[in-house]
mmCIF file with all atom_site columns, C-alpha atoms in Angstrom:
data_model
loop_
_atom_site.group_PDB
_atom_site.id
_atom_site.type_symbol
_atom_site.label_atom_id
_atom_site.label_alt_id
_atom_site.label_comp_id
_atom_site.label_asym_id
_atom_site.label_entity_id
_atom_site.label_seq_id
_atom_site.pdbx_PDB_ins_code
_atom_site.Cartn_x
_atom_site.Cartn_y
_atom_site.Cartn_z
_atom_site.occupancy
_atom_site.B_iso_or_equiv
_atom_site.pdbx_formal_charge
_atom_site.auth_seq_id
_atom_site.auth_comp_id
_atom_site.auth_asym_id
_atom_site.auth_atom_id
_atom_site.pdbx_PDB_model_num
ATOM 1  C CA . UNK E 1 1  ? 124.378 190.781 111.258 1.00 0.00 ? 964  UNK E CA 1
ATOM 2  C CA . UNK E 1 2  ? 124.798 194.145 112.916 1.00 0.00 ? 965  UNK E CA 1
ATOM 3  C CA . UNK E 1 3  ? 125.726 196.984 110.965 1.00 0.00 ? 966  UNK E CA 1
ATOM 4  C CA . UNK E 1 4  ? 129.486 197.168 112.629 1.00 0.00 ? 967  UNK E CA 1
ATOM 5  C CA . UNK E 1 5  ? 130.108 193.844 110.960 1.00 0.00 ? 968  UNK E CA 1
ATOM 6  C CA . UNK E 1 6  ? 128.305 194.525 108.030 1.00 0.00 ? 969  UNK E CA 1
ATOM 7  C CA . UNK E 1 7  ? 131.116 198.047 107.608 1.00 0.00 ? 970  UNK E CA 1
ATOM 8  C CA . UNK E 1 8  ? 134.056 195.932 108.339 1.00 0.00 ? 971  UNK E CA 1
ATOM 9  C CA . UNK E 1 9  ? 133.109 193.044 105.310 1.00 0.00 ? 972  UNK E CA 1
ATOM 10 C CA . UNK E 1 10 ? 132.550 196.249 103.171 1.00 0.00 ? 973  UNK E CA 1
ATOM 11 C CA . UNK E 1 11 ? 135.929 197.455 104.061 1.00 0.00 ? 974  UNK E CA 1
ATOM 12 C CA . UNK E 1 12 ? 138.050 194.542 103.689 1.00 0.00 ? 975  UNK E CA 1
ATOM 13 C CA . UNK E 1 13 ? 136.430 193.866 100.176 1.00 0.00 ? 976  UNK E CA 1
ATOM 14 C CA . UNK E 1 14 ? 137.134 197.369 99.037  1.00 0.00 ? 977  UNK E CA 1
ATOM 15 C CA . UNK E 1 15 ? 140.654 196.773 100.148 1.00 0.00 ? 978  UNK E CA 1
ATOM 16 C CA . UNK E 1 16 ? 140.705 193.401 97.673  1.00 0.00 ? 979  UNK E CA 1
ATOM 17 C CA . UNK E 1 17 ? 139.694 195.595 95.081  1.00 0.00 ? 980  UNK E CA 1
ATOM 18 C CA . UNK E 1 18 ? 142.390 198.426 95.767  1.00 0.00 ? 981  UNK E CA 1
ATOM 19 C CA . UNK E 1 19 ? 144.799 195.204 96.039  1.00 0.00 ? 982  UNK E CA 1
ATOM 20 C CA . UNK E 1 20 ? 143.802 193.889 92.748  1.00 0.00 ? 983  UNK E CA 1
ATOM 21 C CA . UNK E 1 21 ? 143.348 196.820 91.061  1.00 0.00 ? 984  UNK E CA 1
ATOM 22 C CA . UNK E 1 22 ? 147.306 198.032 91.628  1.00 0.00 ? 985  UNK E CA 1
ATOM 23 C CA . UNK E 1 23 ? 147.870 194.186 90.808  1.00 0.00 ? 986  UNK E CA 1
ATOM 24 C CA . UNK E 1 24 ? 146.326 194.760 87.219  1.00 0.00 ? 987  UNK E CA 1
ATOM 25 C CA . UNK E 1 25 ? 147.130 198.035 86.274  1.00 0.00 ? 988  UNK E CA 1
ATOM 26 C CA . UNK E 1 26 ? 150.378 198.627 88.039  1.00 0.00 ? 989  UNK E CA 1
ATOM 27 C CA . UNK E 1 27 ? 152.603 195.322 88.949  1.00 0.00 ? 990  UNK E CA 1
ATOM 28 C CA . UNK E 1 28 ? 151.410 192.679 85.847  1.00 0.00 ? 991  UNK E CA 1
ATOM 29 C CA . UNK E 1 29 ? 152.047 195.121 83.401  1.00 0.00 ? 992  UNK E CA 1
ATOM 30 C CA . UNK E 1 30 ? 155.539 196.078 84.575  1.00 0.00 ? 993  UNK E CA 1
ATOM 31 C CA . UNK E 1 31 ? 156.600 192.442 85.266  1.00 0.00 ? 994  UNK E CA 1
ATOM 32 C CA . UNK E 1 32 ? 155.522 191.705 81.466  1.00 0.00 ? 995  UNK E CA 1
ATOM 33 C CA . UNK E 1 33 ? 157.556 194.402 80.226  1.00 0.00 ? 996  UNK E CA 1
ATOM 34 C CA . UNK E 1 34 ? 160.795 193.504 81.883  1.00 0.00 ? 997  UNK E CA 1
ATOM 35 C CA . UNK E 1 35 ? 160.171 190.132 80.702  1.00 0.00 ? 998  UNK E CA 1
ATOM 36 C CA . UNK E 1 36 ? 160.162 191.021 77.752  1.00 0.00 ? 999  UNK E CA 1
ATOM 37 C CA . UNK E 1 37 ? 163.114 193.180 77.285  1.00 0.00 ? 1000 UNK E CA 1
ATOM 38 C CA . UNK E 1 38 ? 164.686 190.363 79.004  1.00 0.00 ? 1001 UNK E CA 1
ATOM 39 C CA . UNK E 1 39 ? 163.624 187.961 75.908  1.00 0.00 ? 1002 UNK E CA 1
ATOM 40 C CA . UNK E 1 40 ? 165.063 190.545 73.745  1.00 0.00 ? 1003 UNK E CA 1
ATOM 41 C CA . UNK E 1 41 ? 168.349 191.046 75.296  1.00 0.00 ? 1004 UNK E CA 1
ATOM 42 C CA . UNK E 1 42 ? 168.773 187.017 75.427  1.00 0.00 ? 1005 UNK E CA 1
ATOM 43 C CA . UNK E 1 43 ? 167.812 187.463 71.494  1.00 0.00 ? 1006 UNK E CA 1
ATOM 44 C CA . UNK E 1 44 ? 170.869 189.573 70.062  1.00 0.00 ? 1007 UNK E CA 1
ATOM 45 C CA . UNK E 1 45 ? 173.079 187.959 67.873  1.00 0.00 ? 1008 UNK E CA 1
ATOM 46 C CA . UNK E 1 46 ? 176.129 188.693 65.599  1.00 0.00 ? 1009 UNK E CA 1
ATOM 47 C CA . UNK E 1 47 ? 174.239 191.155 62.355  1.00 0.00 ? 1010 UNK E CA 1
ATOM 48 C CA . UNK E 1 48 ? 171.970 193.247 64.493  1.00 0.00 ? 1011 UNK E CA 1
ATOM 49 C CA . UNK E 1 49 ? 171.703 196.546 64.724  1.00 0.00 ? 1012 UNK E CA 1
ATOM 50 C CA . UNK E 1 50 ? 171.648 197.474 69.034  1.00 0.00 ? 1013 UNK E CA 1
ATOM 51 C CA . UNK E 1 51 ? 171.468 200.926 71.059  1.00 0.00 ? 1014 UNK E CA 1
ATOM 52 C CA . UNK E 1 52 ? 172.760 200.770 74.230  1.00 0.00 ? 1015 UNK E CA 1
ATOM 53 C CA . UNK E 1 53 ? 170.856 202.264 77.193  1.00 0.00 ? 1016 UNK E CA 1
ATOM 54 C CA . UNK E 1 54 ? 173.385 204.752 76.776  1.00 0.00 ? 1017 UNK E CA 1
ATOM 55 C CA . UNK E 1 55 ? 172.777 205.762 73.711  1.00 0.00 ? 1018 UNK E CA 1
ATOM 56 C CA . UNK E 1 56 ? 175.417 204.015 71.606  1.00 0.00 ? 1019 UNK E CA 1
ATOM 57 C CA . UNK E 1 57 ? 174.400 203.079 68.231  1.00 0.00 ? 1020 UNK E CA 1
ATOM 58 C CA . UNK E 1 58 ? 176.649 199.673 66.921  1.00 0.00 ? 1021 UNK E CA 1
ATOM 59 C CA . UNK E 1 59 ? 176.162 196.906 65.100  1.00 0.00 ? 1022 UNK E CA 1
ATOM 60 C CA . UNK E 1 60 ? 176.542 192.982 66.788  1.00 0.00 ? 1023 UNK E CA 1
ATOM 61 C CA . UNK E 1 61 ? 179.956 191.567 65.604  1.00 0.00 ? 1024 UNK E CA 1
ATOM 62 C CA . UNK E 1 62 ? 180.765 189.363 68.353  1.00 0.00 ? 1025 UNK E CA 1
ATOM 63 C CA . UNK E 1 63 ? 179.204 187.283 71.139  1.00 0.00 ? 1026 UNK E CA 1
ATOM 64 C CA . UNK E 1 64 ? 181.032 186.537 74.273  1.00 0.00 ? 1027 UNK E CA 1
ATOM 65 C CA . UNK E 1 65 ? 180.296 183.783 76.888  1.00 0.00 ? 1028 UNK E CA 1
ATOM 66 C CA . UNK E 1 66 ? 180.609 185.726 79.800  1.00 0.00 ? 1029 UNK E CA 1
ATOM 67 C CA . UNK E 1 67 ? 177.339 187.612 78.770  1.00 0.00 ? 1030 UNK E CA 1
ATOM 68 C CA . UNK E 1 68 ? 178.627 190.815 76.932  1.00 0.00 ? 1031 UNK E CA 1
ATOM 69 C CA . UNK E 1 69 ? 178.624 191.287 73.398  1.00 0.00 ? 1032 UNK E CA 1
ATOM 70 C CA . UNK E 1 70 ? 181.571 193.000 70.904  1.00 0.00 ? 1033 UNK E CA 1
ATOM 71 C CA . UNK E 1 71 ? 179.621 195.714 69.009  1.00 0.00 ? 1034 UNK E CA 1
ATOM 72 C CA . UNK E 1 72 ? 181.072 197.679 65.856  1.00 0.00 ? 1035 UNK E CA 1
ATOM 73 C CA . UNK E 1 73 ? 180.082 201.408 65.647  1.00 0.00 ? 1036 UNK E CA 1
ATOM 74 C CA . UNK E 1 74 ? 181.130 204.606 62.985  1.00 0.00 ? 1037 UNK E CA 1
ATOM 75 C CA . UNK E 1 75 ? 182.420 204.732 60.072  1.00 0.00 ? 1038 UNK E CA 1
ATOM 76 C CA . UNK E 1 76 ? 185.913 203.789 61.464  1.00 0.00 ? 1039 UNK E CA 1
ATOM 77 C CA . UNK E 1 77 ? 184.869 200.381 62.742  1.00 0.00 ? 1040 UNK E CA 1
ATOM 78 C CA . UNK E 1 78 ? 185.726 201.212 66.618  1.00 0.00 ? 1041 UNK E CA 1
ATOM 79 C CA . UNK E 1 79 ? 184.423 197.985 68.603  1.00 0.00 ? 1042 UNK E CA 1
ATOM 80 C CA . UNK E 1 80 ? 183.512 198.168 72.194  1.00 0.00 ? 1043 UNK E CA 1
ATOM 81 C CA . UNK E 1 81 ? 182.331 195.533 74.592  1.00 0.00 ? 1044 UNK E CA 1
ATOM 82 C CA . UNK E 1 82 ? 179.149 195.834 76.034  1.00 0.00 ? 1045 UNK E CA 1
ATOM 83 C CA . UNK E 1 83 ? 177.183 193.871 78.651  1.00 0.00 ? 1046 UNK E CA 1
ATOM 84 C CA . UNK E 1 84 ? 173.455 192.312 77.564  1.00 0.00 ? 1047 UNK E CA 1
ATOM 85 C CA . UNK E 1 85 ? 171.556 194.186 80.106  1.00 0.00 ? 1048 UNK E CA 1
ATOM 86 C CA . UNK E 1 86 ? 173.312 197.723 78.709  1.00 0.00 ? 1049 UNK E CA 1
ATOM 87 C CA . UNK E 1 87 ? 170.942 196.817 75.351  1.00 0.00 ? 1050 UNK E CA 1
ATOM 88 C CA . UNK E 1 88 ? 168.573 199.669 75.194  1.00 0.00 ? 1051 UNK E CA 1
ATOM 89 C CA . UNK E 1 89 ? 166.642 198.070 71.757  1.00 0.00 ? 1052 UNK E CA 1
ATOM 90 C CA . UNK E 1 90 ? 167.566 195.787 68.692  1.00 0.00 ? 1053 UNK E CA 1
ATOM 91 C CA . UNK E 1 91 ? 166.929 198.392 65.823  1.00 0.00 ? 1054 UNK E CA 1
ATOM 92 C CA . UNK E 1 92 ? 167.084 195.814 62.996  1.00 0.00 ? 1055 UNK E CA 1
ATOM 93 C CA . UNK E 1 93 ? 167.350 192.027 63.156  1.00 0.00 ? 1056 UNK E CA 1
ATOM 94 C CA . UNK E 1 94 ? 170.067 189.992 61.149  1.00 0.00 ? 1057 UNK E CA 1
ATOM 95 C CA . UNK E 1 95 ? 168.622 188.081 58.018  1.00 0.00 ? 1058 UNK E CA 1
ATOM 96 C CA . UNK E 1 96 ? 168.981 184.164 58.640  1.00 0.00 ? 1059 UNK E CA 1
ATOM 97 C CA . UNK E 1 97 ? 169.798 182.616 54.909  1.00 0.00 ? 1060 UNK E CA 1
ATOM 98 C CA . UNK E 1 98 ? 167.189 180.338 54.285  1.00 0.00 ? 1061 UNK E CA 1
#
């Protein structure tokens, strides 16, 4: 092997490593995440405590096929109608009766 051929196998490995490298550190760890918030949207149910991405604090009284959900929020009871991806977190889980 010449030394021209020797600089191009060098180069195309340490392009595999910059390739895996973003891989591990940049797109694995983002695709986990959304799959995860994902799992926890598909999660809420009538009992929990939500915030919307908005900043809406409300409690789950409803569950509608069409994907949204009817949440409950004040003192005065006013319901809204929110969509599952608007969930920002599930603050605290209802209690199943065992």
């Amino acid at each position: 092997m010449n030394a021209s051929a020797t600089n191009n196998t060098i180069i195309v490995i340490l392009y595999i490593a910059i390739f895996a490298g973003f891989y591990f550190f940049l797109i694995r760890p983002q695709s986990k995440k959304k799959k995860n918030e994902e799992k926890m949207r598909k999660s809420a149910q009538v009992g929990d405590e939500i915030t919307t991405i908005g900043g809406i604090v409300g409690r789950v009284v409803g569950v509608k096929e069409d994907d949204s959900l009817i949440i409950e929020t004040g003192s005065d009871r006013a319901k809204m109608r929110v969509r599952r991806w608007a969930i920002g977190s599930i603050d605290n889980t209802h209690e199943e009766a065992e």
